[in-house]
Tab-separated table of C-alpha atoms in Angstrom:
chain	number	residue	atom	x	y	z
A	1	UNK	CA	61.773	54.633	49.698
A	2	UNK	CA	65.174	52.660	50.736
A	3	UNK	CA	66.578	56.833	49.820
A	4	UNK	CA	63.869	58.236	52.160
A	5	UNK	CA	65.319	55.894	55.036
A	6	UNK	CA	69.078	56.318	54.284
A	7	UNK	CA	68.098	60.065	54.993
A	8	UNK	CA	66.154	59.907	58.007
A	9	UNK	CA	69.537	57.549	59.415
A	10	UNK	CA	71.675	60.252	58.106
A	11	UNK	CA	69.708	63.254	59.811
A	12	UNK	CA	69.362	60.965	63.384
A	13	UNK	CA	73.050	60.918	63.997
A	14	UNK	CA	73.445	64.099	63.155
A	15	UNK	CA	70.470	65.087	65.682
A	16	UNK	CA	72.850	62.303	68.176
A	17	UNK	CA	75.857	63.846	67.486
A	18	UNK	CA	74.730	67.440	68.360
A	19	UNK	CA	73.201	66.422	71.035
A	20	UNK	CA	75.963	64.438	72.592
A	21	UNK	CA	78.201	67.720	71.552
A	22	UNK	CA	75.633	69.784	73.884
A	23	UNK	CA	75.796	67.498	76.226
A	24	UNK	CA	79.705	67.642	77.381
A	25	UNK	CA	79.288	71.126	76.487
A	26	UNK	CA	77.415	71.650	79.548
A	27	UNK	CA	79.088	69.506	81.782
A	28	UNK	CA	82.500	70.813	80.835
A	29	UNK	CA	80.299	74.080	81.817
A	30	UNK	CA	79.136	73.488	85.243
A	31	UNK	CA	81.913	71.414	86.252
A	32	UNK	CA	83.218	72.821	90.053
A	33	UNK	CA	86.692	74.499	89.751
A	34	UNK	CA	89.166	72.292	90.760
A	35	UNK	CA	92.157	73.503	93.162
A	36	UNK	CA	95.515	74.094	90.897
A	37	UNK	CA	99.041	73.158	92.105
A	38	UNK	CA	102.215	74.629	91.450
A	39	UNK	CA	105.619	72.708	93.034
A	40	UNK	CA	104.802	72.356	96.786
A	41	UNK	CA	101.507	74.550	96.797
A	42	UNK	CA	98.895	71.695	95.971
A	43	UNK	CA	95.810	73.872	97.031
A	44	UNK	CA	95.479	76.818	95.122
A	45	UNK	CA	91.867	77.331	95.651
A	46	UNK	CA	88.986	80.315	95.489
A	47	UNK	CA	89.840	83.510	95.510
A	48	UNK	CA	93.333	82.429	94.074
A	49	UNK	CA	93.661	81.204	90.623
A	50	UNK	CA	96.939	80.256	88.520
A	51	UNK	CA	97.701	81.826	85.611
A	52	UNK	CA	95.803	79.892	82.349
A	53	UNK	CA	93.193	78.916	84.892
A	54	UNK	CA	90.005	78.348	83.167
A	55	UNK	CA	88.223	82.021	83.158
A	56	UNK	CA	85.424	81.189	85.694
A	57	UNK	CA	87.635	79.842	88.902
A	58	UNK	CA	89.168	81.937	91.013
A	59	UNK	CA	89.451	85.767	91.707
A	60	UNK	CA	91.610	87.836	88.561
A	61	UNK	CA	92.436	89.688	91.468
A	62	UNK	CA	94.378	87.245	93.169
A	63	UNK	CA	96.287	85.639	90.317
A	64	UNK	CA	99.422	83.319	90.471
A	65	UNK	CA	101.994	82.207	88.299
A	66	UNK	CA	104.092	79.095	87.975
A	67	UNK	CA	107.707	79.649	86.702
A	68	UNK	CA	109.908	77.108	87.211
A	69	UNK	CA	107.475	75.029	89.429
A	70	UNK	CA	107.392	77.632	92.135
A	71	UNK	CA	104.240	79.450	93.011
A	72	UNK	CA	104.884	83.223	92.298
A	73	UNK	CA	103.026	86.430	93.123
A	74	UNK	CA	103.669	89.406	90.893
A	75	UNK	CA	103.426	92.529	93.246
A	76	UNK	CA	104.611	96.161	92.279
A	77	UNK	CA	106.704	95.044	89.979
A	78	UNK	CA	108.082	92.429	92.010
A	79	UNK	CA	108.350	88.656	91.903
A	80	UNK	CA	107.815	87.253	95.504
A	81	UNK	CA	107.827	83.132	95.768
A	82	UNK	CA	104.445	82.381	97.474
A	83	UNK	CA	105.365	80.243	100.590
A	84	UNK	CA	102.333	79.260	102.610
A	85	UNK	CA	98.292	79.896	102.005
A	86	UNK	CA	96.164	80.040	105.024
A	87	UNK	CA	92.758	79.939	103.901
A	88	UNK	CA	91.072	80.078	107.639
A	89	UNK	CA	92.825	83.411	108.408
A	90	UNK	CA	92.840	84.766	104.955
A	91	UNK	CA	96.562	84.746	104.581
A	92	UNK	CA	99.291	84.402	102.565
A	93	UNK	CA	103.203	84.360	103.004
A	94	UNK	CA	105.536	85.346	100.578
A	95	UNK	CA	109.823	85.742	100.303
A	96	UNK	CA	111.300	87.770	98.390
A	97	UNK	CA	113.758	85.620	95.941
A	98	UNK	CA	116.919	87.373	97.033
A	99	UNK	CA	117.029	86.399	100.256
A	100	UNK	CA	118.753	82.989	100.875
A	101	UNK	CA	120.310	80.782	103.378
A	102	UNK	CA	124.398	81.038	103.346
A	103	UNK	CA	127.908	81.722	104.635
A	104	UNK	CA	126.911	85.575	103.829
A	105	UNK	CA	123.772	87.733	104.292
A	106	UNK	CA	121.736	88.367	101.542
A	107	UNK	CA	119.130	91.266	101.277
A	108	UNK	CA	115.577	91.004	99.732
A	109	UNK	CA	115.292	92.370	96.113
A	110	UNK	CA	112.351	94.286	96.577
A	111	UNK	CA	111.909	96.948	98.987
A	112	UNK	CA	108.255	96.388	100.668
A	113	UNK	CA	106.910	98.253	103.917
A	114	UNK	CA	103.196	98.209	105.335
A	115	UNK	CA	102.440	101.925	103.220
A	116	UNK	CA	102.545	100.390	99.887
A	117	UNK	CA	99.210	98.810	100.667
A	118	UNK	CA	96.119	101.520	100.168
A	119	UNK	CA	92.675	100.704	101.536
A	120	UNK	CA	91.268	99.179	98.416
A	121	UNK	CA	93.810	97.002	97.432
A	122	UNK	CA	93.778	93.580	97.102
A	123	UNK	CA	96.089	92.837	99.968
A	124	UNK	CA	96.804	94.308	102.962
A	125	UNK	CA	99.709	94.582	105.528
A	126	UNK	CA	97.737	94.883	108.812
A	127	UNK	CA	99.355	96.253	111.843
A	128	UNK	CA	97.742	94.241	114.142
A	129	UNK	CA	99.819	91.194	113.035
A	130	UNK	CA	102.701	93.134	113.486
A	131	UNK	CA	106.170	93.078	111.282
A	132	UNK	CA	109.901	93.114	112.561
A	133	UNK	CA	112.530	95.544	111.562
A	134	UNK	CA	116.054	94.494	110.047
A	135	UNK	CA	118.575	97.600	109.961
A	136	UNK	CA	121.719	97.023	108.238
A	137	UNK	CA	124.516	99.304	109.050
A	138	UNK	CA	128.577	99.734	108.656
A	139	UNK	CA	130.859	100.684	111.366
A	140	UNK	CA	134.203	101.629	111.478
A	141	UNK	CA	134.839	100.563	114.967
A	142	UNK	CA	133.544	97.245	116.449
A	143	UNK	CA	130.738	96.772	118.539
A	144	UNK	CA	130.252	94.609	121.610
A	145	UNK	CA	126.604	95.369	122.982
A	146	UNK	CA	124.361	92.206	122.042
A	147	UNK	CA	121.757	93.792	120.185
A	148	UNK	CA	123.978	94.182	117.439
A	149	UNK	CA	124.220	91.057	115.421
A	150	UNK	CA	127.715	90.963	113.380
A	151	UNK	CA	126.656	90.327	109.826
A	152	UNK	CA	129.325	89.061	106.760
A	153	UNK	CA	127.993	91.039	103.525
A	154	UNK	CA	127.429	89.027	100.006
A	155	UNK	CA	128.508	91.739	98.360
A	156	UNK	CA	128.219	95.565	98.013
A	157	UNK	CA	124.713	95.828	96.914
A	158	UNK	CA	123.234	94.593	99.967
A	159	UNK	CA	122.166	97.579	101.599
A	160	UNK	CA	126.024	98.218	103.435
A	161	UNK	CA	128.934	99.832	102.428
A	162	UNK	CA	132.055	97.752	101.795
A	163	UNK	CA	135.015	99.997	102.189
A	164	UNK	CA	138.433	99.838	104.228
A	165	UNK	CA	136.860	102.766	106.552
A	166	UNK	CA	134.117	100.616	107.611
A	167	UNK	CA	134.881	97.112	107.731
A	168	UNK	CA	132.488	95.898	109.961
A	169	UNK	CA	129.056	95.019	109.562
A	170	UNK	CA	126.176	94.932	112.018
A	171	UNK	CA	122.298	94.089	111.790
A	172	UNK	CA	119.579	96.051	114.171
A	173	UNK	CA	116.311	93.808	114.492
A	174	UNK	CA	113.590	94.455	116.563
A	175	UNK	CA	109.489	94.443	116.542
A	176	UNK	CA	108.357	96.938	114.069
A	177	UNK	CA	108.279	100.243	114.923
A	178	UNK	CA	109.229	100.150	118.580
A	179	UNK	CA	113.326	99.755	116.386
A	180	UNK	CA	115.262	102.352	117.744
A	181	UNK	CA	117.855	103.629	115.863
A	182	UNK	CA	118.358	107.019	117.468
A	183	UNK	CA	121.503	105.243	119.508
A	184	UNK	CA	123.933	104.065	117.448
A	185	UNK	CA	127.452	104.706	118.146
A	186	UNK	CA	128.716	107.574	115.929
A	187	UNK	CA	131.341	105.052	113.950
A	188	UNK	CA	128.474	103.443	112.137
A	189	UNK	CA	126.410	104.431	108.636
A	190	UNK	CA	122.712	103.136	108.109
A	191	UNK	CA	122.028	100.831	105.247
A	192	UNK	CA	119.480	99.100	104.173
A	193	UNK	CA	115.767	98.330	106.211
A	194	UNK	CA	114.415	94.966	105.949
A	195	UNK	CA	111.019	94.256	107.091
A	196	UNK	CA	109.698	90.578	107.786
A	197	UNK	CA	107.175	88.602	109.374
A	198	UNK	CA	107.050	89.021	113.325
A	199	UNK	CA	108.580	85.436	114.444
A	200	UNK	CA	109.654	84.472	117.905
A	201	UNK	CA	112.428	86.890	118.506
A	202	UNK	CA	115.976	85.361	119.929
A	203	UNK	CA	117.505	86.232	123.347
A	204	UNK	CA	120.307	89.050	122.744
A	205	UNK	CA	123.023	86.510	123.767
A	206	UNK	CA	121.426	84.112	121.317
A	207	UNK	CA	121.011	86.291	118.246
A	208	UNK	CA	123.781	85.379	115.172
A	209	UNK	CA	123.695	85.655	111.051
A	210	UNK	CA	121.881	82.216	110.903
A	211	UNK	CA	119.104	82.968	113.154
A	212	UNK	CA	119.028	86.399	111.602
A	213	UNK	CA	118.546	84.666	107.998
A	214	UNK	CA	115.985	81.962	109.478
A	215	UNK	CA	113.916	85.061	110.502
A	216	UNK	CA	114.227	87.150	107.389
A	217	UNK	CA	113.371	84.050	105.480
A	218	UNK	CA	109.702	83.696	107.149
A	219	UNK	CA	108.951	86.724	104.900
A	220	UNK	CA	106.201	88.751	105.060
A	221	UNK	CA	102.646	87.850	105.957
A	222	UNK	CA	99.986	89.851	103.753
A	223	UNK	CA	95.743	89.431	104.126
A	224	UNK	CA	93.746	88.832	101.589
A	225	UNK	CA	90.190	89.739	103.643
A	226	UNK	CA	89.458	92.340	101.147
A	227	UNK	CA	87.840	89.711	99.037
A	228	UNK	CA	85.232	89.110	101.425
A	229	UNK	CA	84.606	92.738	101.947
A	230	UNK	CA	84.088	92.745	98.109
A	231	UNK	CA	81.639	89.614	98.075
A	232	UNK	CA	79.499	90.486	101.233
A	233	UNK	CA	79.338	93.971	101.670
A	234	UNK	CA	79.914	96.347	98.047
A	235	UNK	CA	78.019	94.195	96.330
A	236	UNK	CA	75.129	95.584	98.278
A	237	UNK	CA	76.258	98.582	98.239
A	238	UNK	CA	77.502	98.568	101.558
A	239	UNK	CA	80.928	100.018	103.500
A	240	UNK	CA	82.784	97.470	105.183
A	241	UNK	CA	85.037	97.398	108.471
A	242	UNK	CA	87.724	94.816	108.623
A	243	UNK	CA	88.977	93.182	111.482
A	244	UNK	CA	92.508	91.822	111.358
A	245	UNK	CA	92.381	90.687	114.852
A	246	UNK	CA	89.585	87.537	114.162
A	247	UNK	CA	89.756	87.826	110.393
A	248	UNK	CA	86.153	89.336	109.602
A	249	UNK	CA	84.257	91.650	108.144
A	250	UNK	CA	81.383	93.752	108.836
A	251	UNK	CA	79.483	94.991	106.628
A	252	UNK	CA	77.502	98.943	107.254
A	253	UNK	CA	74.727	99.758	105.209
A	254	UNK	CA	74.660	103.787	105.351
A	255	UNK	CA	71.025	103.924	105.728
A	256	UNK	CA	70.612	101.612	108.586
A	257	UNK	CA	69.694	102.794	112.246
A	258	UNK	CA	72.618	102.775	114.505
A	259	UNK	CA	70.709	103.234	117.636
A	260	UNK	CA	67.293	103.076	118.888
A	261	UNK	CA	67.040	106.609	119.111
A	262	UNK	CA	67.998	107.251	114.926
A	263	UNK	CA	65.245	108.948	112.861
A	264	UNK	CA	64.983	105.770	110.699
A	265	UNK	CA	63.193	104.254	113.618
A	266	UNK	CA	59.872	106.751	113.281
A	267	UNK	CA	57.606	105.537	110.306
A	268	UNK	CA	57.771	107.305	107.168
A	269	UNK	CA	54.115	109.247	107.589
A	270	UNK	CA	55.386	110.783	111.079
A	271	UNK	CA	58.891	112.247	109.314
A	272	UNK	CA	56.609	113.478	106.669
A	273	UNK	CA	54.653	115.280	109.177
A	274	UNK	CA	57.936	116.321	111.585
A	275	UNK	CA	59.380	117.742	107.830
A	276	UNK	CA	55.946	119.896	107.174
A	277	UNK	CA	55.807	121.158	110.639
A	278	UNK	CA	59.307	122.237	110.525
A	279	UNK	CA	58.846	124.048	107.161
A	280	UNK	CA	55.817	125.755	108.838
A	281	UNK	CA	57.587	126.805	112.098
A	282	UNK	CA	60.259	128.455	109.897
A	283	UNK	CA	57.657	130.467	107.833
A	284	UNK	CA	56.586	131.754	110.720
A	285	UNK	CA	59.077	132.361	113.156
A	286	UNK	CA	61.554	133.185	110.891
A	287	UNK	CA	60.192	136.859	110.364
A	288	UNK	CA	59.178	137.174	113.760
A	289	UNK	CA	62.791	136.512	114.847
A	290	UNK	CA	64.235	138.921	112.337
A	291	UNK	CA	61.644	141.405	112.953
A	292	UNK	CA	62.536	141.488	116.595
A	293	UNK	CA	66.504	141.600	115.849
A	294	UNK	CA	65.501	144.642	113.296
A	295	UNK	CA	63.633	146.476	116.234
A	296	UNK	CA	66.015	146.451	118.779
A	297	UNK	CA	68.594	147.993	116.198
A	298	UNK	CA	66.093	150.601	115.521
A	299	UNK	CA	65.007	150.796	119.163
A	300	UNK	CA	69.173	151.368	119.908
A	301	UNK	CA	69.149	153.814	117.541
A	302	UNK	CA	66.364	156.076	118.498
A	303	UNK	CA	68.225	155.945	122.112
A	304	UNK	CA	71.332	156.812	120.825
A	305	UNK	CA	70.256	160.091	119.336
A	306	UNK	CA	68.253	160.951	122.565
A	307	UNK	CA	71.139	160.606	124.452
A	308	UNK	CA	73.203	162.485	121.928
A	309	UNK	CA	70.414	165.566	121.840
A	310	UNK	CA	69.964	165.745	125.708
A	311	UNK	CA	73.725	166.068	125.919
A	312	UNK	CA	73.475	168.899	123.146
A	313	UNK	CA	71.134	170.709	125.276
A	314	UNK	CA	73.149	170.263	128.606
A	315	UNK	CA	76.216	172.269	127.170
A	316	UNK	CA	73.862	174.846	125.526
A	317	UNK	CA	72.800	175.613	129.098
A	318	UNK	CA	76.056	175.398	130.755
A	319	UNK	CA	77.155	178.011	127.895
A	320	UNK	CA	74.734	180.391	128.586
A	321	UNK	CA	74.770	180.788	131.844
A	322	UNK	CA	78.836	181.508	131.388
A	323	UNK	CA	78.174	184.768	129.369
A	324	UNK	CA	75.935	186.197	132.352
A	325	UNK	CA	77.940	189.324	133.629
């Protein structure tokens, strides 16, 4: 009996153990995802997610890294430090790790322009924010109009060319694709385009290295909308349109009316009936019509060699009465 009880103890904590197992189990379970940080970015929140991120939270997508406690996005084979997220306007800034604040200029790593970025990817460059244009260029001959900004080069790499023939060094920067190039004084060779976030641009009398460098190190500004396109509209099955100007989306559903005037309108029984009648009108008509192209060939036909045997007679006439003496 006193074996019977030390049994049934035995086989209740078990049961209690289990149970309290199951039990933080399924809390652990449907606990929220908490926001991640990484060095200054203490909000890393849905769709993001940092790298060993518990598999449920966040958007594979739109995973982050933390290497040497800054926040870094890996993007075509690049390694940008993630700057700024902007979760109201679905946006997020990045730098590319070359560039830096010095006594020289020095160029991004990466080369990134608004092409890389197809329809369906993750990220997008939108032209309706906008972008500004860094040219880099060597000159043999200095320059005194105030667009150019004189430049002092890290080193050779940097997207100009260090040689004795052309020893100075000029920057071109200007609002995307309105840049033009197409006047630059004959004494100068193109290097390197840098593309960055459009800031507030400096006054031409204003414009120097540091500035130059302050701009270039805003970036670039990419979206991330396509996540909501994903989550409200192709999960139904539906195309989606996005708007960069107030950051939405809109979802179409291909089978939807546009207008009040669309056959999706009429009920189904009446384009049932509109489907039969047309069937019927072409059964009909349709060998009346080519029965009436068919006789006026043959009707054309039958003209043409009346025409032809009246003229035949004519100049049997017109022969015989010749040979009269």
């Amino acid at each position: 009996m006193m074996l019977n009880k030390e049994k049934l103890v035995g086989v209740g904590l078990i049961t209690l153990l289990h149970l309290c197992f199951f039990s933080v189990c399924v809390a652990g379970q449907n606990q929220p995802c908490r926001p991640s940080s990484c060095g200054d970015m203490l909000n890393i929140s849905d769709p993001f997610r940092l790298k060993g991120d518990p598999s449920g939270c966040g958007d594979s997508r739109y995973e982050l890294a933390c290497e040497n406690n800054r926040t870094i996005l890996n993007l075509y084979r690049g390694k940008y430090y993630v700057e700024e997220i902007n979760y109201q306007n679905y946006s997020i800034r990045v730098v590319d790790p070359g560039l830096k604040k010095g006594n020289c200029l020095s160029t991004p790593l990466y080369h990134l322009t608004p092409e890389n970025f197809s329809y369906d990817h993750p990220y997008a460059w939108p032209y309706d924010w906008g972008f500004r244009t860094t040219v880099l260029m060597s000159c043999s001959r200095p320059i005194s109009d105030d667009k150019f900004i004189p430049i002092t080069s890290c080193n050779s790499t940097n997207g100009t060319t260090s040689s004795s023939s052309q020893p100075y060094h000029y920057a071109l920067s200007g609002d995307g694709e309105s840049l033009q190039v197409g006047d630059l004084p004959g004494s100068c060779t193109i290097g390197k385009s840098i593309f960055s976030k459009l800031g507030a641009a400096s006054e031409p009398g204003n414009r120097s290295m540091s500035s130059l460098q302050d701009q270039l190190l805003l970036g670039i500004e990419l979206s991330f909308l396509q996540i909501q396109c994903i989550r409200e509209c192709r999960v139904k099955g539906q195309s989606c349109y996005m708007d960069y100007t107030v950051n939405s989306v809109k979802c179409d559903d291909p089978n939807s009316c546009k207008d009040l005037s669309d056959d999706c309108y009429k009920p189904i029984w009446l384009k049932g009936l509109i489907i039969i009648l047309q069937i019927i009108f072409a059964s009909i008509y349709t060998p009346i019509i080519a029965a009436g192209i068919l006789g006026r060939a043959l009707l054309g036909v039958v003209l043409s060699y009346g025409i032809y045997k009246l003229r035949q007679r004519h100049i049997s006439k017109h022969d015989t009465t010749k040979e009269i003496p």
